[in-house]
Short mmCIF file of C-alpha atoms and ligand atoms in Angstrom, two decimals:
data_model
loop_
_atom_site.label_atom_id
_atom_site.label_comp_id
_atom_site.label_asym_id
_atom_site.label_seq_id
_atom_site.Cartn_x
_atom_site.Cartn_y
_atom_site.Cartn_z
CA MET A 1 -66.80 -59.19 102.51
CA ILE A 2 -69.91 -57.13 103.03
CA ALA A 3 -70.14 -53.42 103.51
CA ILE A 4 -73.38 -51.80 104.71
CA LEU A 5 -73.81 -48.20 103.82
CA LYS A 6 -75.56 -45.78 106.09
CA PRO A 7 -79.07 -44.62 105.20
CA GLY A 8 -78.88 -41.28 103.36
CA THR A 9 -75.75 -42.11 101.39
CA THR A 10 -75.98 -40.30 98.09
CA ALA A 11 -75.62 -42.06 94.74
CA GLN A 12 -72.43 -39.95 94.14
CA GLN A 13 -70.88 -41.12 97.34
CA THR A 14 -71.70 -44.71 96.57
CA ALA A 15 -70.30 -44.37 93.02
CA HIS A 16 -67.11 -42.91 94.54
CA LEU A 17 -66.70 -45.81 96.91
CA LEU A 18 -67.34 -48.26 94.11
CA THR A 19 -64.63 -46.82 92.01
CA TRP A 20 -62.17 -47.13 94.88
CA LEU A 21 -63.13 -50.75 95.50
CA LYS A 22 -62.83 -51.61 91.77
CA HIS A 23 -59.38 -50.20 91.75
CA MET A 24 -58.55 -53.02 94.18
CA ASN A 25 -59.65 -55.49 91.45
CA LEU A 26 -62.88 -56.25 93.25
CA ASP A 27 -66.27 -56.78 91.72
CA VAL A 28 -69.07 -55.29 93.72
CA HIS A 29 -72.61 -56.61 93.92
CA VAL A 30 -74.90 -53.80 95.02
CA SER A 31 -78.15 -54.61 96.70
CA GLU A 32 -80.32 -51.59 97.40
CA GLY A 33 -82.81 -52.16 100.17
CA LYS A 34 -85.45 -49.70 101.58
CA GLU A 35 -83.10 -48.31 104.17
CA PHE A 36 -79.62 -49.71 103.63
CA THR A 37 -77.52 -50.36 100.60
CA ILE A 38 -75.48 -53.50 100.92
CA LEU A 39 -72.23 -53.99 98.95
CA GLY A 40 -70.97 -57.52 98.34
CA LEU A 41 -67.27 -57.41 97.57
CA ILE A 42 -66.22 -60.26 95.26
CA GLY A 43 -62.73 -61.26 94.61
CA ASP A 44 -59.57 -61.27 96.75
CA THR A 45 -60.62 -59.13 99.72
CA SER A 46 -57.53 -59.91 101.64
CA ARG A 47 -55.96 -56.62 100.57
CA VAL A 48 -58.94 -54.63 101.82
CA ASP A 49 -58.18 -52.71 105.01
CA ILE A 50 -61.26 -53.36 107.08
CA GLU A 51 -60.51 -50.55 109.62
CA LEU A 52 -60.07 -48.07 106.82
CA LEU A 53 -63.25 -49.11 105.07
CA SER A 54 -65.21 -49.12 108.37
CA SER A 55 -63.96 -45.64 109.18
CA LEU A 56 -65.46 -44.09 106.04
CA GLU A 57 -68.24 -41.66 106.86
CA ILE A 58 -70.80 -43.42 104.72
CA VAL A 59 -70.09 -46.95 105.94
CA GLU A 60 -72.28 -48.32 108.68
CA SER A 61 -70.43 -51.63 109.14
CA VAL A 62 -68.16 -54.10 107.42
CA ARG A 63 -68.17 -57.88 107.86
CA ARG A 64 -66.04 -60.57 106.52
CA VAL A 65 -68.19 -63.29 105.08
CA SER A 66 -66.85 -66.69 106.06
CA GLU A 67 -68.60 -68.52 103.20
CA PRO A 68 -66.83 -68.37 99.90
CA PHE A 69 -70.02 -67.90 97.94
CA LYS A 70 -71.19 -64.37 97.71
CA GLN A 71 -73.88 -63.82 95.08
CA ALA A 72 -75.81 -66.88 96.24
CA ASN A 73 -75.41 -65.77 99.87
CA ARG A 74 -78.48 -64.62 101.85
CA LYS A 75 -76.23 -62.38 103.88
CA PHE A 76 -76.21 -59.74 101.21
CA HIS A 77 -79.48 -60.66 99.52
CA PRO A 78 -81.75 -61.15 102.49
CA THR A 79 -85.01 -61.57 100.57
CA ASP A 80 -85.92 -64.80 98.79
CA SER A 81 -85.26 -64.80 95.06
CA ILE A 82 -88.26 -65.45 92.84
CA ILE A 83 -87.36 -67.21 89.66
CA SER A 84 -89.63 -66.76 86.61
CA CYS A 85 -90.02 -69.96 84.57
CA GLY A 86 -92.11 -69.09 81.50
CA ASN A 87 -95.59 -68.25 82.93
CA THR A 88 -94.90 -69.50 86.41
CA LYS A 89 -92.67 -68.61 89.38
CA ILE A 90 -90.63 -70.48 91.95
CA GLY A 91 -89.39 -69.14 95.32
CA GLY A 92 -90.45 -66.48 97.80
CA GLY A 93 -93.76 -68.21 98.55
CA HIS A 94 -94.34 -69.35 94.94
CA PHE A 95 -94.41 -73.15 94.80
CA ALA A 96 -94.24 -75.33 91.70
CA MET A 97 -94.92 -78.91 90.91
CA ILE A 98 -92.61 -80.06 88.08
CA ALA A 99 -93.60 -83.28 86.56
CA GLY A 100 -93.07 -85.45 83.47
CA PRO A 101 -91.28 -88.51 82.24
CA CYS A 102 -87.59 -89.22 82.89
CA SER A 103 -87.12 -89.23 79.10
CA VAL A 104 -89.07 -88.02 76.17
CA GLU A 105 -89.81 -91.22 74.25
CA SER A 106 -92.40 -90.29 71.60
CA GLU A 107 -94.87 -87.60 70.67
CA GLU A 108 -97.76 -89.63 71.95
CA GLN A 109 -96.08 -90.33 75.31
CA ILE A 110 -95.02 -86.70 76.06
CA ILE A 111 -98.33 -85.21 75.02
CA GLU A 112 -100.29 -87.75 77.06
CA VAL A 113 -98.16 -87.28 80.19
CA ALA A 114 -98.10 -83.45 79.78
CA THR A 115 -101.84 -83.24 79.42
CA ALA A 116 -102.36 -85.46 82.47
CA VAL A 117 -99.90 -83.75 84.83
CA LYS A 118 -101.25 -80.38 83.78
CA ALA A 119 -104.80 -81.44 84.62
CA SER A 120 -103.53 -82.52 88.10
CA GLY A 121 -102.00 -79.11 88.72
CA ALA A 122 -98.38 -79.35 87.63
CA GLN A 123 -96.99 -75.98 86.52
CA ILE A 124 -93.90 -77.11 84.66
CA LEU A 125 -93.32 -80.08 82.32
CA ARG A 126 -90.09 -82.08 82.69
CA GLY A 127 -88.62 -84.51 80.20
CA GLY A 128 -85.05 -85.61 79.30
CA ALA A 129 -83.85 -85.27 75.71
CA PHE A 130 -80.18 -85.69 76.51
CA LYS A 131 -79.80 -88.46 79.09
CA PRO A 132 -76.69 -88.96 81.24
CA ARG A 133 -76.78 -92.77 81.57
CA THR A 134 -74.33 -94.85 83.57
CA SER A 135 -74.03 -97.32 80.65
CA PRO A 136 -73.13 -96.13 77.13
CA TYR A 137 -75.33 -99.00 75.83
CA ALA A 138 -78.50 -97.61 77.64
CA PHE A 139 -81.05 -95.36 75.92
CA GLN A 140 -79.32 -91.99 75.61
CA GLY A 141 -82.43 -89.86 74.84
CA LEU A 142 -83.96 -88.61 71.59
CA LYS A 143 -81.63 -85.51 71.75
CA ASP A 144 -82.76 -82.70 69.38
CA GLU A 145 -85.85 -84.65 68.39
CA GLY A 146 -86.65 -84.88 72.12
CA ILE A 147 -86.49 -81.08 72.47
CA ARG A 148 -88.74 -80.73 69.41
CA LEU A 149 -91.29 -82.98 70.99
CA LEU A 150 -91.06 -81.11 74.29
CA LEU A 151 -91.74 -77.89 72.47
CA GLU A 152 -94.68 -79.57 70.82
CA ALA A 153 -96.04 -80.51 74.23
CA LYS A 154 -95.46 -76.92 75.41
CA LYS A 155 -97.53 -75.66 72.50
CA VAL A 156 -100.35 -78.06 73.19
CA THR A 157 -100.47 -77.53 76.95
CA GLY A 158 -99.08 -74.02 77.44
CA MET A 159 -96.76 -75.41 80.11
CA PRO A 160 -93.18 -74.17 80.42
CA ILE A 161 -90.61 -76.88 79.98
CA ILE A 162 -87.46 -77.97 81.70
CA THR A 163 -84.85 -80.29 80.14
CA GLU A 164 -81.25 -81.23 80.87
CA ILE A 165 -78.18 -79.91 79.00
CA MET A 166 -75.15 -82.14 79.05
CA ASN A 167 -72.80 -80.16 76.86
CA VAL A 168 -72.28 -76.51 75.88
CA ARG A 169 -72.20 -77.56 72.24
CA SER A 170 -75.95 -78.24 72.26
CA LEU A 171 -76.87 -74.81 73.89
CA ASP A 172 -78.40 -73.54 70.68
CA LEU A 173 -81.03 -76.20 70.81
CA PHE A 174 -82.26 -74.81 74.17
CA GLN A 175 -83.35 -71.35 72.88
CA GLU A 176 -87.11 -72.04 73.48
CA VAL A 177 -86.61 -74.18 76.56
CA ASP A 178 -87.90 -72.29 79.61
CA VAL A 179 -85.60 -73.81 82.26
CA ILE A 180 -82.26 -75.56 81.68
CA GLN A 181 -81.41 -78.41 84.00
CA VAL A 182 -77.85 -79.12 85.00
CA GLY A 183 -77.86 -82.73 86.17
CA ALA A 184 -76.17 -84.17 89.21
CA ARG A 185 -73.30 -85.48 87.17
CA ASN A 186 -72.47 -82.06 85.68
CA MET A 187 -72.76 -80.02 88.87
CA GLN A 188 -69.07 -79.34 88.76
CA ASN A 189 -68.64 -79.06 84.97
CA PHE A 190 -67.34 -75.57 85.41
CA ASP A 191 -67.07 -74.76 81.71
CA LEU A 192 -70.74 -75.60 81.27
CA LEU A 193 -71.76 -73.60 84.37
CA GLN A 194 -69.84 -70.52 83.08
CA GLU A 195 -71.43 -70.74 79.64
CA LEU A 196 -74.85 -70.99 81.21
CA GLY A 197 -73.93 -67.98 83.29
CA LYS A 198 -73.73 -65.98 80.12
CA THR A 199 -77.35 -66.75 79.22
CA ASN A 200 -80.35 -65.35 81.01
CA LYS A 201 -82.20 -68.67 81.19
CA PRO A 202 -83.37 -70.02 84.52
CA ILE A 203 -81.13 -72.88 85.51
CA LEU A 204 -82.18 -75.73 87.79
CA LEU A 205 -78.92 -76.87 89.35
CA LYS A 206 -78.93 -80.36 90.83
CA ARG A 207 -76.70 -81.38 93.70
CA GLY A 208 -74.05 -83.91 92.72
CA LEU A 209 -74.13 -87.47 94.01
CA ALA A 210 -71.32 -86.82 96.46
CA ASN A 211 -71.21 -83.05 96.85
CA THR A 212 -71.55 -80.89 99.92
CA LEU A 213 -74.14 -78.12 100.11
CA GLN A 214 -71.27 -75.61 100.04
CA GLU A 215 -70.03 -77.16 96.84
CA LEU A 216 -73.58 -76.92 95.36
CA LEU A 217 -73.66 -73.15 96.29
CA MET A 218 -70.17 -72.63 94.82
CA SER A 219 -71.49 -74.15 91.53
CA ALA A 220 -74.44 -71.72 91.68
CA GLU A 221 -71.80 -69.06 92.15
CA TYR A 222 -70.05 -70.10 88.99
CA ILE A 223 -73.23 -69.40 87.06
CA MET A 224 -74.09 -66.19 88.94
CA SER A 225 -70.58 -64.81 88.70
CA GLU A 226 -71.04 -64.69 84.83
CA GLY A 227 -74.22 -62.67 85.21
CA ASN A 228 -77.12 -65.13 85.38
CA GLU A 229 -78.87 -64.91 88.72
CA HIS A 230 -81.84 -67.06 87.80
CA ILE A 231 -80.85 -70.28 89.73
CA ILE A 232 -83.05 -72.88 91.33
CA LEU A 233 -81.21 -75.35 93.66
CA CYS A 234 -82.27 -79.02 93.58
CA GLU A 235 -81.61 -81.69 96.12
CA ARG A 236 -81.96 -85.13 94.52
CA GLY A 237 -80.41 -87.44 97.07
CA ILE A 238 -76.82 -88.17 97.79
CA ARG A 239 -74.82 -91.36 97.86
CA THR A 240 -74.52 -93.00 101.24
CA TYR A 241 -73.87 -96.53 102.45
CA GLU A 242 -77.64 -97.26 102.27
CA THR A 243 -78.54 -99.43 99.29
CA TYR A 244 -82.32 -99.94 99.82
CA THR A 245 -83.01 -96.55 98.22
CA ARG A 246 -81.25 -95.33 95.05
CA ASN A 247 -79.81 -92.42 97.01
CA THR A 248 -80.37 -90.90 100.42
CA LEU A 249 -82.64 -87.84 100.35
CA ASP A 250 -81.01 -85.06 102.46
CA LEU A 251 -84.15 -83.24 103.60
CA SER A 252 -82.07 -81.02 105.82
CA ALA A 253 -80.71 -79.52 102.66
CA ILE A 254 -83.95 -77.47 102.51
CA PRO A 255 -83.63 -75.45 105.77
CA VAL A 256 -79.81 -75.33 105.36
CA LEU A 257 -79.94 -73.88 101.82
CA HIS A 258 -82.66 -71.55 102.88
CA GLU A 259 -80.55 -70.30 105.76
CA LEU A 260 -77.41 -69.85 103.63
CA SER A 261 -78.90 -68.71 100.31
CA HIS A 262 -81.80 -66.72 98.88
CA LEU A 263 -82.19 -69.11 95.99
CA PRO A 264 -85.25 -71.35 95.78
CA VAL A 265 -84.91 -75.03 96.64
CA VAL A 266 -86.64 -77.84 94.73
CA ILE A 267 -86.68 -81.51 95.87
CA ASP A 268 -86.60 -84.44 93.44
CA PRO A 269 -87.91 -87.44 95.41
CA SER A 270 -87.86 -89.66 92.31
CA HIS A 271 -84.09 -89.84 91.87
CA ALA A 272 -83.59 -89.63 95.59
CA THR A 273 -85.49 -92.86 96.35
CA GLY A 274 -85.57 -94.75 93.05
CA ARG A 275 -88.94 -96.28 93.96
CA ALA A 276 -92.37 -95.10 93.11
CA SER A 277 -93.76 -96.28 96.38
CA LEU A 278 -91.47 -94.03 98.30
CA VAL A 279 -91.92 -90.89 96.21
CA PRO A 280 -95.15 -89.53 97.75
CA SER A 281 -94.00 -89.56 101.35
CA MET A 282 -90.72 -87.85 100.53
CA ALA A 283 -92.55 -85.33 98.41
CA LEU A 284 -94.89 -84.51 101.37
CA ALA A 285 -92.02 -84.42 103.83
CA ALA A 286 -90.11 -82.00 101.56
CA THR A 287 -93.20 -79.79 101.24
CA ALA A 288 -93.64 -79.74 104.93
CA ALA A 289 -89.94 -78.84 105.37
CA GLY A 290 -90.41 -75.72 103.20
CA ALA A 291 -89.31 -76.81 99.68
CA ASP A 292 -90.19 -74.27 96.97
CA GLY A 293 -91.15 -77.01 94.57
CA ILE A 294 -91.18 -80.75 93.86
CA MET A 295 -89.91 -82.42 90.68
CA VAL A 296 -91.41 -85.84 90.10
CA GLU A 297 -91.10 -88.34 87.37
CA VAL A 298 -94.46 -89.38 85.84
CA HIS A 299 -94.95 -91.95 83.08
CA ASN A 300 -98.14 -93.03 81.27
CA ASN A 301 -96.88 -96.62 81.32
CA PRO A 302 -94.00 -97.01 83.82
CA ALA A 303 -93.57 -100.73 83.19
CA CYS A 304 -92.53 -99.92 79.57
CA ALA A 305 -90.53 -96.71 80.27
CA LEU A 306 -87.12 -96.53 78.51
CA CYS A 307 -85.65 -95.04 81.65
CA ASP A 308 -86.41 -94.94 85.39
CA GLY A 309 -89.78 -96.76 85.12
CA GLY A 310 -89.43 -98.06 88.66
CA GLN A 311 -89.45 -94.59 90.20
CA SER A 312 -92.09 -93.14 87.94
CA LEU A 313 -95.59 -92.38 89.26
CA THR A 314 -98.57 -93.10 87.05
CA PRO A 315 -100.77 -90.07 86.28
CA VAL A 316 -103.34 -91.29 88.67
CA GLN A 317 -100.78 -91.57 91.53
CA PHE A 318 -99.43 -88.15 90.65
CA ASP A 319 -102.95 -86.71 90.82
CA SER A 320 -103.38 -88.00 94.29
CA LEU A 321 -99.91 -86.69 95.29
CA CYS A 322 -100.81 -83.16 94.06
CA LYS A 323 -103.89 -83.14 96.25
CA GLN A 324 -101.88 -84.27 99.29
CA VAL A 325 -99.13 -81.71 98.62
CA GLN A 326 -101.88 -79.00 98.47
CA GLN A 327 -103.19 -80.15 101.85
CA VAL A 328 -99.71 -79.99 103.43
CA ARG A 329 -99.14 -76.52 102.00
CA GLU A 330 -102.40 -75.36 103.49
CA VAL A 331 -101.42 -76.76 106.94
CA ILE A 332 -97.99 -75.11 106.90
CA ARG A 333 -99.17 -71.78 105.54
C1 PEP B 1 -82.96 -86.22 85.61
O1 PEP B 1 -83.56 -85.38 86.31
O2 PEP B 1 -83.46 -86.67 84.58
C2 PEP B 1 -81.66 -86.81 86.05
C3 PEP B 1 -80.93 -87.47 85.25
O3 PEP B 1 -81.39 -86.51 87.35
P1 PEP B 1 -80.04 -86.50 88.20
O4 PEP B 1 -79.10 -85.57 87.47
O5 PEP B 1 -80.49 -86.01 89.50
O6 PEP B 1 -79.57 -87.91 88.23
MN1 MN B 2 -84.66 -90.15 85.66
#
């Protein structure tokens, strides 16, 4: 439920109303705009008497929000959220290219890829240290050593880094990581989401393989309801009956999420398509559709990659993609 307060409402009147609402066991998210203050009532609003609330002198209007997500909802946070990721920003007109290998494999590999993608214009370096693999016999990532190597690459290039967390138990290892990724398979790991909500790290939250956009936003809500508002949403393809591509990229997720939420939306065309040859066109389409960033897998030697070589661009291919993305951005600006 949303209550809009009249212009001129004093801080004391607002505080008084907040106390009253909190007595009904509601949390209240206060968003102060230039003219209006908007209160987002969180919790069981079924006991709130809308007529009574609307009749208060300081209340302009009250609306029930049909969507169950509140803090991620654009209705009471009308402006785009801008998420700071180290020395770069995503959202509200700030666009970021995130690039790097699927997995960190060695110091030489990560430094070489990081240096190359930075030279092409990438703002954030990606690389998996903890890998959620379908087979327990597949390469599982270098784990803490992988994070150490990413931090090394961060030192050498100055790029902020993003890497995936799979388990709350490894949270301590992520202290110097700039953005924590929650992978598709963990989108509804609610314990993990709540723990991440207690940190102030930016979280890139990937849509699950078979989850609706509302479920994605409810997962964002899990993090935000614990206090962490720094969320970036990521569409990475969903499972459909099509088998030619690894997943089916839901490009409409971009305008839908932008309509429903103030959180930035990043597209991952690598996991969406599973094929390097399809990555550039989907990245360009996502840029044209208004994505706030693109996350692409890049490997210095895709044929020998320990994970996802088939969908990884070479540094040269990534360089040409960056130039094309730039051109599309200029056209849509
Ligand atoms: C990844 O980005 O490394 C990854 C495993 O992606 P997803 O969770 O989308 O499969
Ligand atoms: Mn991958």
